């Protein structure tokens, strides 16, 4: 994680040195710094940096996919003739245990239409989630566990 932050800092320094803070220049600075850090990875013990970056991008792509799919599902639900919805709150058992991972998972769930994170249990073993349709809670839990939670653990462990 430190190397990722270092890449961001080097990208900002690159933009300051070149005098251009456009998104293209920042991205170029990030790519340039990632390449430079990759070259010196043995000295910095960062062999998995690019792999982690790929996993973070994979998580981001999953989020956009889930965002589009859930927006479509919610649109179909609310425009249908019979809104046979079963809204409710369920307890999702957490596999992630670090604060950052729990917060990221809760935010990804909340940003996805039709679901919203409500609370985390005191022992940090359950995340309470409100869903617009709780007709199949086990399938929803499985989707979260095999989707967002698995990708978070791959990217940040």
PDB file of C-alpha atoms in Angstrom:
ATOM      1  CA  UNK A   1       0.000   0.000   0.000  1.00  0.00           C
ATOM      2  CA  UNK A   2       2.920   2.334   0.735  1.00  0.00           C
ATOM      3  CA  UNK A   3       4.200   1.925  -2.815  1.00  0.00           C
ATOM      4  CA  UNK A   4       0.799   2.876  -4.229  1.00  0.00           C
ATOM      5  CA  UNK A   5       0.808   6.054  -2.141  1.00  0.00           C
ATOM      6  CA  UNK A   6       4.398   6.668  -3.238  1.00  0.00           C
ATOM      7  CA  UNK A   7       3.310   6.377  -6.885  1.00  0.00           C
ATOM      8  CA  UNK A   8       0.531   8.899  -6.297  1.00  0.00           C
ATOM      9  CA  UNK A   9       2.938  11.293  -4.618  1.00  0.00           C
ATOM     10  CA  UNK A  10       5.438  10.936  -7.453  1.00  0.00           C
ATOM     11  CA  UNK A  11       2.657  11.584  -9.978  1.00  0.00           C
ATOM     12  CA  UNK A  12       1.734  14.801  -8.156  1.00  0.00           C
ATOM     13  CA  UNK A  13       5.404  15.818  -8.039  1.00  0.00           C
ATOM     14  CA  UNK A  14       5.613  15.072 -11.780  1.00  0.00           C
ATOM     15  CA  UNK A  15       2.635  17.373 -12.413  1.00  0.00           C
ATOM     16  CA  UNK A  16       4.211  20.110 -10.290  1.00  0.00           C
ATOM     17  CA  UNK A  17       7.560  19.855 -12.065  1.00  0.00           C
ATOM     18  CA  UNK A  18       6.021  19.871 -15.540  1.00  0.00           C
ATOM     19  CA  UNK A  19       3.626  22.677 -14.600  1.00  0.00           C
ATOM     20  CA  UNK A  20       0.601  20.864 -15.989  1.00  0.00           C
ATOM     21  CA  UNK A  21      -1.997  19.369 -13.660  1.00  0.00           C
ATOM     22  CA  UNK A  22      -4.235  17.883 -16.339  1.00  0.00           C
ATOM     23  CA  UNK A  23      -5.656  14.413 -15.838  1.00  0.00           C
ATOM     24  CA  UNK A  24      -3.595  13.114 -18.743  1.00  0.00           C
ATOM     25  CA  UNK A  25      -0.377  14.431 -17.234  1.00  0.00           C
ATOM     26  CA  UNK A  26      -1.256  13.007 -13.802  1.00  0.00           C
ATOM     27  CA  UNK A  27      -1.995   9.597 -15.317  1.00  0.00           C
ATOM     28  CA  UNK A  28       1.257   9.766 -17.290  1.00  0.00           C
ATOM     29  CA  UNK A  29       3.127  10.688 -14.097  1.00  0.00           C
ATOM     30  CA  UNK A  30       1.493   7.772 -12.283  1.00  0.00           C
ATOM     31  CA  UNK A  31       2.430   5.331 -15.061  1.00  0.00           C
ATOM     32  CA  UNK A  32       5.951   6.734 -15.164  1.00  0.00           C
ATOM     33  CA  UNK A  33       6.362   6.442 -11.392  1.00  0.00           C
ATOM     34  CA  UNK A  34       4.890   2.912 -11.406  1.00  0.00           C
ATOM     35  CA  UNK A  35       7.404   1.919 -14.075  1.00  0.00           C
ATOM     36  CA  UNK A  36      10.273   3.485 -12.114  1.00  0.00           C
ATOM     37  CA  UNK A  37       9.201   1.732  -8.926  1.00  0.00           C
ATOM     38  CA  UNK A  38       8.863  -1.545 -10.825  1.00  0.00           C
ATOM     39  CA  UNK A  39      12.467  -1.211 -11.998  1.00  0.00           C
ATOM     40  CA  UNK A  40      13.693  -0.807  -8.415  1.00  0.00           C
ATOM     41  CA  UNK A  41      11.189  -3.274  -6.926  1.00  0.00           C
ATOM     42  CA  UNK A  42      13.838  -5.637  -5.559  1.00  0.00           C
ATOM     43  CA  UNK A  43      15.400  -2.881  -3.504  1.00  0.00           C
ATOM     44  CA  UNK A  44      11.983  -1.777  -2.269  1.00  0.00           C
ATOM     45  CA  UNK A  45      10.560  -5.311  -1.867  1.00  0.00           C
ATOM     46  CA  UNK A  46       7.579  -4.427  -4.042  1.00  0.00           C
ATOM     47  CA  UNK A  47       7.434  -7.364  -6.424  1.00  0.00           C
ATOM     48  CA  UNK A  48       3.663  -7.602  -6.108  1.00  0.00           C
ATOM     49  CA  UNK A  49       2.945  -3.927  -6.715  1.00  0.00           C
ATOM     50  CA  UNK A  50       1.715  -4.283 -10.294  1.00  0.00           C
ATOM     51  CA  UNK A  51      -0.239  -7.406  -9.383  1.00  0.00           C
ATOM     52  CA  UNK A  52      -1.967  -5.491  -6.588  1.00  0.00           C
ATOM     53  CA  UNK A  53      -2.689  -2.597  -8.929  1.00  0.00           C
ATOM     54  CA  UNK A  54      -4.287  -5.060 -11.355  1.00  0.00           C
ATOM     55  CA  UNK A  55      -6.402  -6.506  -8.552  1.00  0.00           C
ATOM     56  CA  UNK A  56      -7.536  -3.043  -7.494  1.00  0.00           C
ATOM     57  CA  UNK A  57      -8.523  -2.302 -11.094  1.00  0.00           C
ATOM     58  CA  UNK A  58     -10.380  -5.633 -11.153  1.00  0.00           C
ATOM     59  CA  UNK A  59     -12.322  -4.554  -8.045  1.00  0.00           C
ATOM     60  CA  UNK A  60     -13.121  -1.245  -9.720  1.00  0.00           C
ATOM     61  CA  UNK A  61     -14.388  -3.011 -12.850  1.00  0.00           C
ATOM     62  CA  UNK A  62     -16.530  -5.328 -10.713  1.00  0.00           C
ATOM     63  CA  UNK A  63     -18.022  -2.299  -8.985  1.00  0.00           C
ATOM     64  CA  UNK A  64     -18.956  -0.651 -12.280  1.00  0.00           C
ATOM     65  CA  UNK A  65     -20.447  -3.921 -13.543  1.00  0.00           C
ATOM     66  CA  UNK A  66     -22.494  -4.388 -10.353  1.00  0.00           C
ATOM     67  CA  UNK A  67     -23.522  -0.730 -10.447  1.00  0.00           C
ATOM     68  CA  UNK A  68     -24.928  -1.090 -13.959  1.00  0.00           C
ATOM     69  CA  UNK A  69     -26.627  -4.435 -13.254  1.00  0.00           C
ATOM     70  CA  UNK A  70     -28.232  -3.322 -10.014  1.00  0.00           C
ATOM     71  CA  UNK A  71     -29.386  -0.014 -11.512  1.00  0.00           C
ATOM     72  CA  UNK A  72     -31.070  -2.029 -14.261  1.00  0.00           C
ATOM     73  CA  UNK A  73     -32.676  -4.418 -11.735  1.00  0.00           C
ATOM     74  CA  UNK A  74     -33.997  -1.533  -9.630  1.00  0.00           C
ATOM     75  CA  UNK A  75     -35.356   0.224 -12.729  1.00  0.00           C
ATOM     76  CA  UNK A  76     -37.158  -2.968 -13.787  1.00  0.00           C
ATOM     77  CA  UNK A  77     -38.512  -3.482 -10.251  1.00  0.00           C
ATOM     78  CA  UNK A  78     -39.954  -0.001  -9.862  1.00  0.00           C
ATOM     79  CA  UNK A  79     -41.391   0.253 -13.375  1.00  0.00           C
ATOM     80  CA  UNK A  80     -43.031  -3.173 -13.310  1.00  0.00           C
ATOM     81  CA  UNK A  81     -46.791  -3.581 -12.958  1.00  0.00           C
ATOM     82  CA  UNK A  82     -46.735  -5.498  -9.707  1.00  0.00           C
ATOM     83  CA  UNK A  83     -44.078  -4.345  -7.296  1.00  0.00           C
ATOM     84  CA  UNK A  84     -43.862  -7.574  -5.315  1.00  0.00           C
ATOM     85  CA  UNK A  85     -40.961  -6.360  -3.218  1.00  0.00           C
ATOM     86  CA  UNK A  86     -39.819  -7.793   0.067  1.00  0.00           C
ATOM     87  CA  UNK A  87     -37.513  -5.122   1.514  1.00  0.00           C
ATOM     88  CA  UNK A  88     -35.593  -5.993   4.617  1.00  0.00           C
ATOM     89  CA  UNK A  89     -32.397  -5.976   6.589  1.00  0.00           C
ATOM     90  CA  UNK A  90     -30.105  -8.979   6.829  1.00  0.00           C
ATOM     91  CA  UNK A  91     -26.853  -9.708   8.634  1.00  0.00           C
ATOM     92  CA  UNK A  92     -23.974 -10.384   6.272  1.00  0.00           C
ATOM     93  CA  UNK A  93     -21.186 -12.424   7.943  1.00  0.00           C
ATOM     94  CA  UNK A  94     -17.884 -10.643   7.385  1.00  0.00           C
ATOM     95  CA  UNK A  95     -14.734 -12.410   6.293  1.00  0.00           C
ATOM     96  CA  UNK A  96     -12.776  -9.158   6.051  1.00  0.00           C
ATOM     97  CA  UNK A  97     -11.628  -7.932   9.452  1.00  0.00           C
ATOM     98  CA  UNK A  98      -9.593  -4.761   9.019  1.00  0.00           C
ATOM     99  CA  UNK A  99     -11.318  -1.385   9.374  1.00  0.00           C
ATOM    100  CA  UNK A 100     -10.312  -0.266   5.890  1.00  0.00           C
ATOM    101  CA  UNK A 101     -11.695  -3.427   4.287  1.00  0.00           C
ATOM    102  CA  UNK A 102     -14.974  -3.291   6.230  1.00  0.00           C
ATOM    103  CA  UNK A 103     -15.435   0.377   5.349  1.00  0.00           C
ATOM    104  CA  UNK A 104     -14.665  -0.239   1.679  1.00  0.00           C
ATOM    105  CA  UNK A 105     -17.116  -3.157   1.533  1.00  0.00           C
ATOM    106  CA  UNK A 106     -19.836  -1.134   3.278  1.00  0.00           C
ATOM    107  CA  UNK A 107     -19.328   1.780   0.884  1.00  0.00           C
ATOM    108  CA  UNK A 108     -19.362  -0.430  -2.222  1.00  0.00           C
ATOM    109  CA  UNK A 109     -22.607  -2.018  -1.039  1.00  0.00           C
ATOM    110  CA  UNK A 110     -24.163   1.370  -0.263  1.00  0.00           C
ATOM    111  CA  UNK A 111     -23.140   2.839  -3.624  1.00  0.00           C
ATOM    112  CA  UNK A 112     -24.860  -0.032  -5.436  1.00  0.00           C
ATOM    113  CA  UNK A 113     -28.552   0.757  -6.104  1.00  0.00           C
ATOM    114  CA  UNK A 114     -31.037  -1.344  -4.169  1.00  0.00           C
ATOM    115  CA  UNK A 115     -28.760  -2.003  -1.193  1.00  0.00           C
ATOM    116  CA  UNK A 116     -27.466   0.043   1.694  1.00  0.00           C
ATOM    117  CA  UNK A 117     -25.130  -0.754   4.565  1.00  0.00           C
ATOM    118  CA  UNK A 118     -26.818   0.049   7.838  1.00  0.00           C
ATOM    119  CA  UNK A 119     -24.402  -0.894  10.609  1.00  0.00           C
ATOM    120  CA  UNK A 120     -21.532  -3.109  11.689  1.00  0.00           C
ATOM    121  CA  UNK A 121     -21.912  -5.329  14.742  1.00  0.00           C
ATOM    122  CA  UNK A 122     -19.889  -4.480  17.839  1.00  0.00           C
ATOM    123  CA  UNK A 123     -17.675  -7.545  17.366  1.00  0.00           C
ATOM    124  CA  UNK A 124     -17.158  -6.623  13.662  1.00  0.00           C
ATOM    125  CA  UNK A 125     -18.365 -10.043  12.534  1.00  0.00           C
ATOM    126  CA  UNK A 126     -21.555  -8.886  10.762  1.00  0.00           C
ATOM    127  CA  UNK A 127     -22.487  -6.088   8.398  1.00  0.00           C
ATOM    128  CA  UNK A 128     -26.182  -5.228   8.444  1.00  0.00           C
ATOM    129  CA  UNK A 129     -27.461  -4.534   4.942  1.00  0.00           C
ATOM    130  CA  UNK A 130     -30.824  -3.193   3.810  1.00  0.00           C
ATOM    131  CA  UNK A 131     -31.972  -4.528   0.456  1.00  0.00           C
ATOM    132  CA  UNK A 132     -34.911  -3.409  -1.648  1.00  0.00           C
ATOM    133  CA  UNK A 133     -35.767  -7.071  -2.299  1.00  0.00           C
ATOM    134  CA  UNK A 134     -34.887  -9.704   0.298  1.00  0.00           C
ATOM    135  CA  UNK A 135     -36.774 -12.553  -1.350  1.00  0.00           C
ATOM    136  CA  UNK A 136     -33.528 -14.578  -1.633  1.00  0.00           C
ATOM    137  CA  UNK A 137     -31.211 -13.427   1.153  1.00  0.00           C
ATOM    138  CA  UNK A 138     -28.789 -16.340   0.775  1.00  0.00           C
ATOM    139  CA  UNK A 139     -28.211 -15.554  -2.914  1.00  0.00           C
ATOM    140  CA  UNK A 140     -27.571 -11.891  -2.057  1.00  0.00           C
ATOM    141  CA  UNK A 141     -25.094 -12.891   0.667  1.00  0.00           C
ATOM    142  CA  UNK A 142     -23.351 -15.247  -1.758  1.00  0.00           C
ATOM    143  CA  UNK A 143     -23.105 -12.504  -4.420  1.00  0.00           C
ATOM    144  CA  UNK A 144     -21.522 -10.092  -1.927  1.00  0.00           C
ATOM    145  CA  UNK A 145     -19.119 -12.716  -0.561  1.00  0.00           C
ATOM    146  CA  UNK A 146     -18.034 -14.000  -3.985  1.00  0.00           C
ATOM    147  CA  UNK A 147     -17.957 -10.531  -5.505  1.00  0.00           C
ATOM    148  CA  UNK A 148     -16.965  -7.465  -3.525  1.00  0.00           C
ATOM    149  CA  UNK A 149     -15.609  -9.205  -0.429  1.00  0.00           C
ATOM    150  CA  UNK A 150     -13.439 -11.689  -2.368  1.00  0.00           C
ATOM    151  CA  UNK A 151     -12.042  -8.917  -4.613  1.00  0.00           C
ATOM    152  CA  UNK A 152     -11.272  -6.719  -1.583  1.00  0.00           C
ATOM    153  CA  UNK A 153      -9.370  -9.558   0.076  1.00  0.00           C
ATOM    154  CA  UNK A 154      -7.441 -10.268  -3.143  1.00  0.00           C
ATOM    155  CA  UNK A 155      -6.502  -6.613  -3.599  1.00  0.00           C
ATOM    156  CA  UNK A 156      -5.536  -5.669  -0.049  1.00  0.00           C
ATOM    157  CA  UNK A 157      -4.017  -8.768   1.549  1.00  0.00           C
TER     158      UNK A 157
END
